[in-house]
Amino acid sequence: MSAPEPSLVSRSLSAVWHPCTQMQWHADQSLPLLAIARAQGAWLYAPDGRRYLDGISSWWTNLFGHSHPAIVQAVRDQLDTLDHVMLAGFTHEPVVALSERLSALTGGRLGHAFYASDGASATEIALKMSLHYWRNTGRPDKNEFICFAGSYHGETVGALAVTDVALFRDAYAPMVRGAHVLPSPAAGEAAALSALDAFLVRHHDRIAALIVEPRVQCAGGMAMHGAVWLRDARRLCDRYAVHLIADEIAVGCGRTGTFFACEQSLDADGGGWPDFICLSKGITGGTLPLSLVLSAPAVFDAFLDDTMARGFLHSHSYTGNPLACRAALATLELFDKLDILQRNRVWAQDFTDALAPLATHPAARNFRQAGMIWALDIDAGYDDFSRRFYREALARELLLRPIGNTLYFMPPYVLDDAQTALLARGALQALDAALA
């Protein structure tokens, strides 16, 4: 008699190193490893037919539900025409059209999109562009960066330099060049602005850029700050000749209520855009990896020269991949066709109302919202709340993964009334069960 076929989970545990995971927890089942066979709309389906409502958009990427027919068709059509060509010395219609469309969303104030495949790479690109800009313009001493307490900008070496989450950074400290960590506006906007001003007065001559997650520091526990704060920070950057990098990898693509979160911080005349915008995650609707950096015209112009060394010498093999660019174009078309930003404003209020019993739970603290992001902190009284809640949520057909004791929601933009009710009701039931 032949041995039974090993399960997909056991095969994965034997062959795959899963990201951002203590693999021992999967091995001992304290953190279940789920096999997913297919996905449709807001649902993920296991091989045995069990399903899970994706309440976090698969790490904040999936905006319009899984396998959205318009995005799928766009990728299929592109696959029949051009799958890939290197972007060094070549171009193609999807990358040009996407770059034009993204620049138009800034009113033409930023452009010349530079492409990669993941958010951390976009952070690296923006940091390198800023530093190299100052070198090209005769100020090579401006080569240091400012970030905020609790900030997260990715896990590659450059991105870790401007990340202030010890769990991600400490093990790699010998590899990481330190940045200047200032108080977060989420802990007090006036104090953070004052600290930034005081620091720039003393050190602006060696600071290349300030990097910030507009409105929400996501991986840092969904810490939120107001929109006006970034406008004031922009003015300080202008005063002291420091670049402003807006990391919109998680908060862009409508997550905070406007397509770019930094739009909420603009002056009345539309001025005040950052020098760089980093975008990834939702830009392809959660279908294919793509990231990009938009830059101010003055930045791009500083690299134009007959000398190769003054060019931006950075590349990725799949930069500007046509399939990913077509998926992104289809995603942007859905924003327009479905009037998604207006739809989200209405739905967000409905979901906030549905979350009222959770927001007022005796263990809940600091319920907060920014656009399509909701969060609250749980006074659990024990250390492994995240894993306990995760298991209880799965038992109620929900995919929700707290960050420590912070329970948050970043659902797709397509939930219907029944799914909305299930997400709110099931989260409350999971919380009670996790605390029991």
C-alpha positions as a Markdown table, in Angstrom:
| # | Residue | x | y | z |
|---|---|---|---|---|
| 1 | Met | 0.0 | 0.0 | 0.0 |
| 2 | Ser | 1.5 | 3.3 | -1.1 |
| 3 | Ala | 2.0 | 6.2 | 1.4 |
| 4 | Pro | -0.5 | 9.0 | 1.4 |
| 5 | Glu | 0.3 | 12.0 | -0.7 |
| 6 | Pro | 1.8 | 14.7 | 1.5 |
| 7 | Ser | -0.3 | 17.8 | 2.0 |
| 8 | Leu | 0.5 | 21.1 | 0.4 |
| 9 | Val | 1.2 | 22.5 | 3.9 |
| 10 | Ser | 3.7 | 19.8 | 4.8 |
| 11 | Arg | 5.4 | 20.2 | 1.4 |
| 12 | Ser | 5.7 | 23.9 | 1.9 |
| 13 | Leu | 7.2 | 23.5 | 5.4 |
| 14 | Ser | 9.8 | 21.2 | 3.9 |
| 15 | Ala | 10.6 | 23.4 | 0.9 |
| 16 | Val | 9.7 | 27.1 | 1.5 |
| 17 | Trp | 11.1 | 29.7 | 3.8 |
| 18 | His | 8.1 | 32.0 | 4.4 |
| 19 | Pro | 8.5 | 35.7 | 4.8 |
| 20 | Cys | 8.3 | 37.7 | 8.0 |
| 21 | Thr | 7.6 | 34.5 | 9.9 |
| 22 | Gln | 9.1 | 32.5 | 12.8 |
| 23 | Met | 9.0 | 29.2 | 11.0 |
| 24 | Gln | 9.0 | 27.3 | 14.3 |
| 25 | Trp | 5.5 | 28.7 | 14.9 |
| 26 | His | 4.3 | 27.1 | 11.6 |
| 27 | Ala | 6.0 | 23.8 | 12.5 |
| 28 | Asp | 4.4 | 23.6 | 15.9 |
| 29 | Gln | 1.0 | 24.9 | 14.6 |
| 30 | Ser | 0.9 | 27.8 | 17.0 |
| 31 | Leu | 0.6 | 29.9 | 13.8 |
| 32 | Pro | -1.4 | 27.9 | 11.2 |
| 33 | Leu | 0.0 | 27.8 | 7.7 |
| 34 | Leu | -2.9 | 28.0 | 5.2 |
| 35 | Ala | -2.9 | 26.4 | 1.8 |
| 36 | Ile | -4.9 | 28.5 | -0.7 |
| 37 | Ala | -6.0 | 27.0 | -4.0 |
| 38 | Arg | -7.8 | 29.9 | -5.5 |
| 39 | Ala | -9.2 | 33.4 | -4.9 |
| 40 | Gln | -12.2 | 35.3 | -6.1 |
| 41 | Gly | -13.5 | 38.7 | -5.1 |
| 42 | Ala | -12.9 | 39.2 | -1.4 |
| 43 | Trp | -12.6 | 35.4 | -0.7 |
| 44 | Leu | -9.6 | 33.1 | -0.4 |
| 45 | Tyr | -10.4 | 29.4 | -0.9 |
| 46 | Ala | -8.5 | 26.5 | 0.6 |
| 47 | Pro | -8.1 | 23.2 | -1.2 |
| 48 | Asp | -10.7 | 21.6 | 1.1 |
| 49 | Gly | -13.3 | 24.3 | 0.2 |
| 50 | Arg | -12.9 | 26.4 | 3.4 |
| 51 | Arg | -12.9 | 30.1 | 2.7 |
| 52 | Tyr | -11.6 | 33.3 | 4.3 |
| 53 | Leu | -12.7 | 36.9 | 3.8 |
| 54 | Asp | -9.6 | 38.8 | 3.1 |
| 55 | Gly | -9.9 | 41.7 | 5.6 |
| 56 | Ile | -6.3 | 42.9 | 5.0 |
| 57 | Ser | -6.2 | 42.8 | 1.2 |
| 58 | Ser | -3.4 | 40.3 | 1.2 |
| 59 | Trp | -0.8 | 42.5 | 2.9 |
| 60 | Trp | -2.6 | 45.7 | 1.7 |
| 61 | Thr | -2.3 | 45.0 | -2.0 |
| 62 | Asn | -5.6 | 43.7 | -3.3 |
| 63 | Leu | -7.9 | 46.7 | -3.9 |
| 64 | Phe | -10.7 | 45.3 | -6.2 |
| 65 | Gly | -11.0 | 41.7 | -5.1 |
| 66 | His | -9.0 | 38.8 | -6.3 |
| 67 | Ser | -9.0 | 37.9 | -10.0 |
| 68 | His | -10.9 | 41.0 | -11.0 |
| 69 | Pro | -12.0 | 40.3 | -14.6 |
| 70 | Ala | -10.9 | 43.6 | -16.0 |
| 71 | Ile | -7.4 | 43.3 | -14.6 |
| 72 | Val | -7.1 | 39.6 | -15.6 |
| 73 | Gln | -8.2 | 40.4 | -19.1 |
| 74 | Ala | -5.7 | 43.3 | -19.4 |
| 75 | Val | -2.9 | 41.0 | -18.4 |
| 76 | Arg | -4.0 | 38.2 | -20.7 |
| 77 | Asp | -4.2 | 40.7 | -23.7 |
| 78 | Gln | -0.7 | 42.0 | -22.9 |
| 79 | Leu | 0.7 | 38.5 | -22.6 |
| 80 | Asp | -0.3 | 37.8 | -26.2 |
| 81 | Thr | 1.6 | 40.9 | -27.3 |
| 82 | Leu | 4.7 | 41.6 | -25.2 |
| 83 | Asp | 5.6 | 39.8 | -22.0 |
| 84 | His | 8.9 | 41.5 | -21.2 |
| 85 | Val | 11.7 | 43.6 | -22.6 |
| 86 | Met | 14.4 | 45.3 | -20.7 |
| 87 | Leu | 13.8 | 49.0 | -20.2 |
| 88 | Ala | 17.5 | 50.0 | -20.6 |
| 89 | Gly | 17.5 | 51.4 | -24.1 |
| 90 | Phe | 14.0 | 50.2 | -24.9 |
| 91 | Thr | 10.4 | 51.3 | -24.2 |
| 92 | His | 6.9 | 50.1 | -24.7 |
| 93 | Glu | 3.3 | 51.4 | -24.6 |
| 94 | Pro | 2.2 | 50.2 | -21.2 |
| 95 | Val | 5.1 | 51.8 | -19.3 |
| 96 | Val | 4.8 | 55.1 | -21.2 |
| 97 | Ala | 1.0 | 55.2 | -20.7 |
| 98 | Leu | 1.3 | 54.3 | -17.0 |
| 99 | Ser | 3.9 | 56.9 | -16.4 |
| 100 | Glu | 1.8 | 59.6 | -18.2 |
| 101 | Arg | -1.2 | 58.6 | -16.2 |
| 102 | Leu | 0.6 | 58.8 | -12.8 |
| 103 | Ser | 2.2 | 62.1 | -13.6 |
| 104 | Ala | -1.3 | 63.5 | -14.5 |
| 105 | Leu | -2.6 | 62.4 | -11.1 |
| 106 | Thr | -0.1 | 64.9 | -9.6 |
| 107 | Gly | -1.1 | 67.6 | -12.0 |
| 108 | Gly | 2.2 | 67.1 | -13.8 |
| 109 | Arg | 4.2 | 68.3 | -10.8 |
| 110 | Leu | 6.0 | 64.9 | -10.5 |
| 111 | Gly | 6.9 | 62.5 | -13.3 |
| 112 | His | 9.6 | 60.5 | -15.0 |
| 113 | Ala | 8.5 | 57.3 | -13.1 |
| 114 | Phe | 11.3 | 55.0 | -12.2 |
| 115 | Tyr | 10.2 | 51.3 | -11.8 |
| 116 | Ala | 11.1 | 48.3 | -9.7 |
| 117 | Ser | 9.1 | 45.4 | -8.3 |
| 118 | Asp | 8.6 | 45.9 | -4.5 |
| 119 | Gly | 8.1 | 48.7 | -2.0 |
| 120 | Ala | 11.6 | 48.4 | -0.4 |
| 121 | Ser | 13.2 | 48.8 | -3.8 |
| 122 | Ala | 11.2 | 52.0 | -4.3 |
| 123 | Thr | 12.5 | 53.3 | -1.0 |
| 124 | Glu | 16.0 | 52.5 | -2.0 |
| 125 | Ile | 15.5 | 54.3 | -5.3 |
| 126 | Ala | 14.2 | 57.5 | -3.7 |
| 127 | Leu | 17.0 | 57.6 | -1.1 |
| 128 | Lys | 19.7 | 57.0 | -3.8 |
| 129 | Met | 18.2 | 59.6 | -6.1 |
| 130 | Ser | 18.1 | 62.2 | -3.4 |
| 131 | Leu | 21.7 | 61.6 | -2.3 |
| 132 | His | 22.9 | 61.5 | -5.9 |
| 133 | Tyr | 21.0 | 64.7 | -6.7 |
| 134 | Trp | 22.9 | 66.6 | -4.0 |
| 135 | Arg | 26.2 | 65.1 | -5.3 |
| 136 | Asn | 25.4 | 66.2 | -8.8 |
| 137 | Thr | 24.5 | 69.7 | -7.7 |
| 138 | Gly | 27.7 | 70.2 | -5.8 |
| 139 | Arg | 26.6 | 69.4 | -2.3 |
| 140 | Pro | 28.0 | 65.9 | -1.6 |
| 141 | Asp | 27.9 | 66.5 | 2.2 |
| 142 | Lys | 24.1 | 66.3 | 2.1 |
| 143 | Asn | 24.1 | 62.5 | 2.4 |
| 144 | Glu | 22.1 | 61.8 | 5.6 |
| 145 | Phe | 18.4 | 61.1 | 6.1 |
| 146 | Ile | 15.7 | 61.7 | 8.7 |
| 147 | Cys | 12.9 | 59.3 | 9.6 |
| 148 | Phe | 10.4 | 59.2 | 12.4 |
| 149 | Ala | 10.1 | 57.0 | 15.5 |
| 150 | Gly | 8.1 | 53.9 | 14.6 |
| 151 | Ser | 8.6 | 54.4 | 10.9 |
| 152 | Tyr | 8.8 | 51.4 | 8.5 |
| 153 | His | 10.1 | 51.8 | 4.9 |
| 154 | Gly | 11.1 | 48.3 | 3.9 |
| 155 | Glu | 13.7 | 45.6 | 4.8 |
| 156 | Thr | 16.5 | 46.0 | 2.3 |
| 157 | Val | 19.6 | 47.6 | 3.7 |
| 158 | Gly | 18.9 | 51.1 | 2.6 |
| 159 | Ala | 15.3 | 50.9 | 3.5 |
| 160 | Leu | 16.2 | 49.6 | 7.0 |
| 161 | Ala | 18.4 | 52.6 | 7.5 |
| 162 | Val | 15.2 | 54.7 | 7.6 |
| 163 | Thr | 13.1 | 52.1 | 9.5 |
| 164 | Asp | 12.7 | 52.4 | 13.3 |
| 165 | Val | 11.1 | 49.1 | 14.1 |
| 166 | Ala | 13.6 | 47.1 | 16.2 |
| 167 | Leu | 12.1 | 43.7 | 15.3 |
| 168 | Phe | 13.1 | 44.3 | 11.6 |
| 169 | Arg | 16.3 | 46.3 | 12.1 |
| 170 | Asp | 18.3 | 45.2 | 15.1 |
| 171 | Ala | 19.6 | 41.9 | 13.8 |
| 172 | Tyr | 21.1 | 43.6 | 10.8 |
| 173 | Ala | 22.5 | 46.7 | 12.6 |
| 174 | Pro | 26.1 | 46.0 | 11.4 |
| 175 | Met | 25.0 | 46.3 | 7.8 |
| 176 | Val | 22.8 | 49.4 | 8.2 |
| 177 | Arg | 23.9 | 53.0 | 8.0 |
| 178 | Gly | 21.9 | 54.9 | 10.7 |
| 179 | Ala | 19.5 | 57.7 | 9.9 |
| 180 | His | 18.4 | 60.4 | 12.3 |
| 181 | Val | 15.2 | 59.3 | 14.1 |
| 182 | Leu | 13.0 | 62.2 | 15.2 |
| 183 | Pro | 9.7 | 62.1 | 17.3 |
| 184 | Ser | 6.7 | 60.9 | 15.3 |
| 185 | Pro | 3.9 | 63.3 | 14.5 |
| 186 | Ala | 1.6 | 60.4 | 15.6 |
| 187 | Ala | 2.8 | 61.0 | 19.1 |
| 188 | Gly | 2.2 | 64.7 | 19.0 |
| 189 | Glu | 2.1 | 66.9 | 15.9 |
| 190 | Ala | 3.3 | 70.2 | 17.3 |
| 191 | Ala | 6.1 | 68.6 | 19.3 |
| 192 | Ala | 7.2 | 66.6 | 16.2 |
| 193 | Leu | 7.2 | 69.7 | 14.0 |
| 194 | Ser | 9.2 | 71.7 | 16.6 |
| 195 | Ala | 11.7 | 68.9 | 16.9 |
| 196 | Leu | 12.1 | 68.7 | 13.1 |
| 197 | Asp | 12.6 | 72.5 | 12.9 |
| 198 | Ala | 15.2 | 72.5 | 15.6 |
| 199 | Phe | 17.1 | 69.6 | 14.1 |
| 200 | Leu | 17.1 | 71.2 | 10.6 |
| 201 | Val | 18.4 | 74.5 | 12.0 |
| 202 | Arg | 21.5 | 72.7 | 13.2 |
| 203 | His | 22.0 | 70.0 | 10.6 |
| 204 | His | 20.3 | 70.9 | 7.3 |
| 205 | Asp | 23.7 | 71.2 | 5.6 |
| 206 | Arg | 24.2 | 67.4 | 5.8 |
| 207 | Ile | 20.6 | 66.2 | 5.4 |
| 208 | Ala | 19.5 | 64.9 | 2.0 |
| 209 | Ala | 15.9 | 64.0 | 2.7 |
| 210 | Leu | 13.1 | 63.5 | 5.1 |
| 211 | Ile | 11.1 | 60.3 | 4.5 |
| 212 | Val | 7.6 | 60.0 | 5.9 |
| 213 | Glu | 4.5 | 57.8 | 5.6 |
| 214 | Pro | 1.8 | 60.3 | 5.1 |
| 215 | Arg | -1.2 | 60.0 | 7.5 |
| 216 | Val | -0.5 | 56.5 | 8.7 |
| 217 | Gln | 2.7 | 54.7 | 9.9 |
| 218 | Cys | 1.3 | 51.3 | 9.0 |
| 219 | Ala | 3.8 | 48.6 | 10.1 |
| 220 | Gly | 4.6 | 50.7 | 13.1 |
| 221 | Gly | 1.1 | 49.9 | 14.5 |
| 222 | Met | -1.2 | 52.0 | 12.3 |
| 223 | Ala | -0.1 | 55.2 | 14.1 |
| 224 | Met | -2.0 | 58.1 | 12.5 |
| 225 | His | -1.4 | 61.8 | 12.2 |
| 226 | Gly | -3.3 | 64.7 | 10.6 |
| 227 | Ala | -2.9 | 65.9 | 7.1 |
| 228 | Val | -1.9 | 69.5 | 7.9 |
| 229 | Trp | 1.2 | 68.4 | 9.6 |
| 230 | Leu | 2.8 | 67.2 | 6.4 |
| 231 | Arg | 2.1 | 70.6 | 4.8 |
| 232 | Asp | 4.1 | 72.3 | 7.6 |
| 233 | Ala | 6.9 | 69.7 | 7.2 |
| 234 | Arg | 7.0 | 70.4 | 3.5 |
| 235 | Arg | 7.6 | 74.1 | 4.2 |
| 236 | Leu | 10.4 | 73.3 | 6.6 |
| 237 | Cys | 12.0 | 71.1 | 3.9 |
| 238 | Asp | 11.8 | 74.0 | 1.5 |
| 239 | Arg | 13.3 | 76.4 | 3.9 |
| 240 | Tyr | 16.3 | 74.2 | 4.6 |
| 241 | Ala | 16.8 | 72.7 | 1.2 |
| 242 | Val | 15.9 | 69.2 | 2.2 |
| 243 | His | 14.0 | 66.7 | 0.0 |
| 244 | Leu | 10.7 | 65.3 | 1.1 |
| 245 | Ile | 10.1 | 61.7 | 0.3 |
| 246 | Ala | 6.5 | 60.5 | 0.6 |
| 247 | Asp | 6.4 | 56.7 | 1.1 |
| 248 | Glu | 2.9 | 55.9 | -0.2 |
| 249 | Ile | 3.7 | 52.2 | -0.6 |
| 250 | Ala | 0.9 | 51.2 | 1.8 |
| 251 | Val | -1.1 | 54.5 | 2.1 |
| 252 | Gly | -1.4 | 55.3 | -1.6 |
| 253 | Cys | -3.9 | 54.2 | -4.2 |
| 254 | Gly | -6.9 | 55.5 | -2.2 |
| 255 | Arg | -6.2 | 54.0 | 1.2 |
| 256 | Thr | -6.5 | 57.2 | 3.1 |
| 257 | Gly | -9.3 | 58.7 | 1.1 |
| 258 | Thr | -7.5 | 60.4 | -1.7 |
| 259 | Phe | -5.5 | 58.6 | -4.4 |
| 260 | Phe | -2.2 | 59.9 | -2.9 |
| 261 | Ala | -2.3 | 60.4 | 0.8 |
| 262 | Cys | -0.1 | 63.6 | 0.4 |
| 263 | Glu | -2.9 | 65.2 | -1.6 |
| 264 | Gln | -4.6 | 66.0 | 1.7 |
| 265 | Ser | -1.7 | 68.2 | 2.7 |
| 266 | Leu | -1.4 | 70.4 | -0.3 |
| 267 | Asp | -1.7 | 74.2 | -0.2 |
| 268 | Ala | -4.9 | 75.9 | -1.4 |
| 269 | Asp | -3.3 | 76.5 | -4.8 |
| 270 | Gly | -2.3 | 72.8 | -5.1 |
| 271 | Gly | 1.3 | 73.4 | -4.2 |
| 272 | Gly | 3.3 | 71.5 | -1.7 |
| 273 | Trp | 3.8 | 68.1 | -3.4 |
| 274 | Pro | 6.8 | 66.1 | -2.1 |
| 275 | Asp | 10.0 | 65.7 | -4.2 |
| 276 | Phe | 9.5 | 62.0 | -4.5 |
| 277 | Ile | 6.5 | 59.6 | -4.2 |
| 278 | Cys | 7.1 | 55.9 | -3.7 |
| 279 | Leu | 4.2 | 53.7 | -4.7 |
| 280 | Ser | 3.7 | 49.9 | -4.8 |
| 281 | Lys | 1.3 | 47.3 | -3.2 |
| 282 | Gly | -2.1 | 48.3 | -4.6 |
| 283 | Ile | -1.0 | 49.9 | -7.8 |
| 284 | Thr | -1.6 | 46.6 | -9.7 |
| 285 | Gly | -4.7 | 45.7 | -7.7 |
| 286 | Gly | -2.7 | 42.9 | -6.0 |
| 287 | Thr | -2.0 | 41.0 | -9.1 |
| 288 | Leu | 1.7 | 41.5 | -10.1 |
| 289 | Pro | 4.7 | 43.0 | -8.3 |
| 290 | Leu | 5.4 | 46.6 | -9.3 |
| 291 | Ser | 6.8 | 49.6 | -7.5 |
| 292 | Leu | 7.8 | 53.0 | -8.7 |
| 293 | Val | 9.2 | 56.4 | -7.8 |
| 294 | Leu | 7.8 | 59.7 | -9.1 |
| 295 | Ser | 10.3 | 62.6 | -8.9 |
| 296 | Ala | 10.2 | 66.4 | -9.2 |
| 297 | Pro | 11.4 | 67.8 | -12.6 |
| 298 | Ala | 14.4 | 69.5 | -10.9 |
| 299 | Val | 15.6 | 66.1 | -9.6 |
| 300 | Phe | 15.4 | 64.5 | -13.0 |
| 301 | Asp | 17.2 | 67.4 | -14.7 |
| 302 | Ala | 20.1 | 67.2 | -12.3 |
| 303 | Phe | 21.1 | 63.8 | -13.7 |
| 304 | Leu | 21.2 | 65.0 | -17.4 |
| 305 | Asp | 24.8 | 65.1 | -18.6 |
| 306 | Asp | 27.2 | 63.6 | -21.1 |
| 307 | Thr | 29.0 | 61.8 | -18.3 |
| 308 | Met | 27.7 | 58.4 | -17.4 |
| 309 | Ala | 28.7 | 58.8 | -13.7 |
| 310 | Arg | 26.2 | 61.6 | -13.3 |
| 311 | Gly | 23.3 | 59.4 | -14.6 |
| 312 | Phe | 21.2 | 57.3 | -12.2 |
| 313 | Leu | 22.9 | 54.0 | -12.2 |
| 314 | His | 20.3 | 51.8 | -10.7 |
| 315 | Ser | 18.4 | 48.9 | -12.4 |
| 316 | His | 16.3 | 45.8 | -11.9 |
| 317 | Ser | 15.9 | 43.1 | -14.5 |
| 318 | Tyr | 12.1 | 43.4 | -14.6 |
| 319 | Thr | 12.0 | 47.2 | -14.4 |
| 320 | Gly | 8.8 | 48.5 | -16.1 |
| 321 | Asn | 7.5 | 45.0 | -16.9 |
| 322 | Pro | 4.7 | 45.3 | -19.5 |
| 323 | Leu | 2.4 | 42.8 | -17.8 |
| 324 | Ala | 2.6 | 44.6 | -14.5 |
| 325 | Cys | 2.2 | 48.0 | -16.2 |
| 326 | Arg | -0.9 | 46.8 | -17.9 |
| 327 | Ala | -2.3 | 45.5 | -14.6 |
| 328 | Ala | -1.7 | 48.9 | -13.1 |
| 329 | Leu | -3.4 | 50.7 | -16.0 |
| 330 | Ala | -6.4 | 48.5 | -15.6 |
| 331 | Thr | -6.4 | 49.2 | -11.9 |
| 332 | Leu | -6.4 | 53.0 | -12.5 |
| 333 | Glu | -9.2 | 52.6 | -15.0 |
| 334 | Leu | -11.3 | 50.9 | -12.3 |
| 335 | Phe | -10.8 | 53.9 | -10.0 |
| 336 | Asp | -12.4 | 56.1 | -12.7 |
| 337 | Lys | -15.1 | 53.7 | -13.9 |
| 338 | Leu | -16.3 | 52.8 | -10.5 |
| 339 | Asp | -15.8 | 56.3 | -9.0 |
| 340 | Ile | -14.1 | 54.4 | -6.3 |
| 341 | Leu | -12.9 | 57.3 | -4.1 |
| 342 | Gln | -16.5 | 58.5 | -3.7 |
| 343 | Arg | -17.8 | 55.0 | -3.2 |
| 344 | Asn | -15.2 | 54.4 | -0.5 |
| 345 | Arg | -16.3 | 57.6 | 1.4 |
| 346 | Val | -19.8 | 56.2 | 1.7 |
| 347 | Trp | -18.8 | 52.6 | 2.5 |
| 348 | Ala | -16.2 | 53.8 | 5.1 |
| 349 | Gln | -18.9 | 55.4 | 7.2 |
| 350 | Asp | -21.0 | 52.3 | 7.0 |
| 351 | Phe | -18.1 | 50.2 | 8.1 |
| 352 | Thr | -17.2 | 52.6 | 10.9 |
| 353 | Asp | -20.8 | 52.3 | 12.2 |
| 354 | Ala | -20.6 | 48.5 | 12.0 |
| 355 | Leu | -17.4 | 48.5 | 14.0 |
| 356 | Ala | -19.0 | 50.5 | 16.9 |
| 357 | Pro | -19.4 | 47.5 | 19.2 |
| 358 | Leu | -15.8 | 46.6 | 18.6 |
| 359 | Ala | -14.6 | 50.2 | 19.1 |
| 360 | Thr | -16.4 | 50.4 | 22.5 |
| 361 | His | -15.3 | 46.9 | 23.7 |
| 362 | Pro | -13.9 | 47.0 | 27.2 |
| 363 | Ala | -10.5 | 45.8 | 26.0 |
| 364 | Ala | -10.3 | 48.3 | 23.1 |
| 365 | Arg | -8.2 | 51.4 | 23.2 |
| 366 | Asn | -7.7 | 54.3 | 20.7 |
| 367 | Phe | -10.1 | 53.4 | 17.9 |
| 368 | Arg | -8.9 | 55.3 | 14.9 |
| 369 | Gln | -9.6 | 55.6 | 11.1 |
| 370 | Ala | -8.0 | 57.2 | 8.1 |
| 371 | Gly | -9.9 | 56.6 | 4.9 |
| 372 | Met | -10.0 | 52.9 | 4.3 |
| 373 | Ile | -7.8 | 52.0 | 7.3 |
| 374 | Trp | -9.2 | 51.2 | 10.8 |
| 375 | Ala | -7.2 | 50.3 | 13.9 |
| 376 | Leu | -7.6 | 49.9 | 17.6 |
| 377 | Asp | -5.2 | 48.7 | 20.3 |
| 378 | Ile | -6.2 | 45.7 | 22.5 |
| 379 | Asp | -5.5 | 45.5 | 26.2 |
| 380 | Ala | -5.1 | 41.8 | 26.1 |
| 381 | Gly | -3.1 | 41.1 | 29.3 |
| 382 | Tyr | -0.9 | 38.4 | 27.7 |
| 383 | Asp | 1.9 | 38.3 | 25.1 |
| 384 | Asp | 0.6 | 36.3 | 22.1 |
| 385 | Phe | -2.6 | 38.2 | 21.3 |
| 386 | Ser | -1.8 | 38.4 | 17.6 |
| 387 | Arg | -1.5 | 34.7 | 17.1 |
| 388 | Arg | -4.6 | 33.9 | 19.3 |
| 389 | Phe | -6.8 | 36.4 | 17.5 |
| 390 | Tyr | -5.5 | 35.3 | 14.1 |
| 391 | Arg | -6.6 | 31.7 | 14.9 |
| 392 | Glu | -10.0 | 32.8 | 16.2 |
| 393 | Ala | -10.6 | 35.0 | 13.1 |
| 394 | Leu | -9.8 | 32.1 | 10.8 |
| 395 | Ala | -12.4 | 30.0 | 12.6 |
| 396 | Arg | -14.9 | 32.6 | 11.7 |
| 397 | Glu | -13.9 | 32.8 | 8.0 |
| 398 | Leu | -11.8 | 35.9 | 8.4 |
| 399 | Leu | -8.2 | 36.8 | 7.4 |
| 400 | Leu | -7.1 | 39.4 | 10.0 |
| 401 | Arg | -3.5 | 39.6 | 11.3 |
| 402 | Pro | -2.9 | 42.0 | 14.1 |
| 403 | Ile | 0.3 | 43.9 | 14.4 |
| 404 | Gly | 1.3 | 43.0 | 18.0 |
| 405 | Asn | -1.8 | 44.1 | 20.0 |
| 406 | Thr | -3.0 | 46.4 | 17.3 |
| 407 | Leu | -6.0 | 45.0 | 15.5 |
| 408 | Tyr | -6.5 | 46.7 | 12.1 |
| 409 | Phe | -8.7 | 46.4 | 9.0 |
| 410 | Met | -7.6 | 47.2 | 5.4 |
| 411 | Pro | -10.2 | 45.4 | 3.3 |
| 412 | Pro | -10.7 | 45.4 | -0.5 |
| 413 | Tyr | -12.8 | 48.2 | -1.9 |
| 414 | Val | -15.5 | 45.9 | -3.1 |
| 415 | Leu | -17.2 | 44.4 | 0.0 |
| 416 | Asp | -21.0 | 44.1 | -0.1 |
| 417 | Asp | -23.4 | 44.5 | 2.8 |
| 418 | Ala | -23.2 | 40.9 | 3.9 |
| 419 | Gln | -19.4 | 40.8 | 3.8 |
| 420 | Thr | -19.2 | 44.1 | 5.7 |
| 421 | Ala | -21.4 | 42.7 | 8.4 |
| 422 | Leu | -19.5 | 39.5 | 8.6 |
| 423 | Leu | -16.2 | 41.3 | 8.9 |
| 424 | Ala | -17.4 | 43.5 | 11.7 |
| 425 | Arg | -19.3 | 40.8 | 13.6 |
| 426 | Gly | -16.7 | 38.1 | 13.1 |
| 427 | Ala | -13.9 | 40.4 | 14.4 |
| 428 | Leu | -15.9 | 41.1 | 17.6 |
| 429 | Gln | -16.6 | 37.4 | 18.1 |
| 430 | Ala | -12.9 | 36.6 | 17.5 |
| 431 | Leu | -11.8 | 39.2 | 20.0 |
| 432 | Asp | -14.1 | 37.8 | 22.7 |
| 433 | Ala | -12.9 | 34.3 | 22.0 |
| 434 | Ala | -9.2 | 35.4 | 22.0 |
| 435 | Leu | -9.6 | 37.1 | 25.4 |
| 436 | Ala | -11.6 | 34.3 | 27.0 |
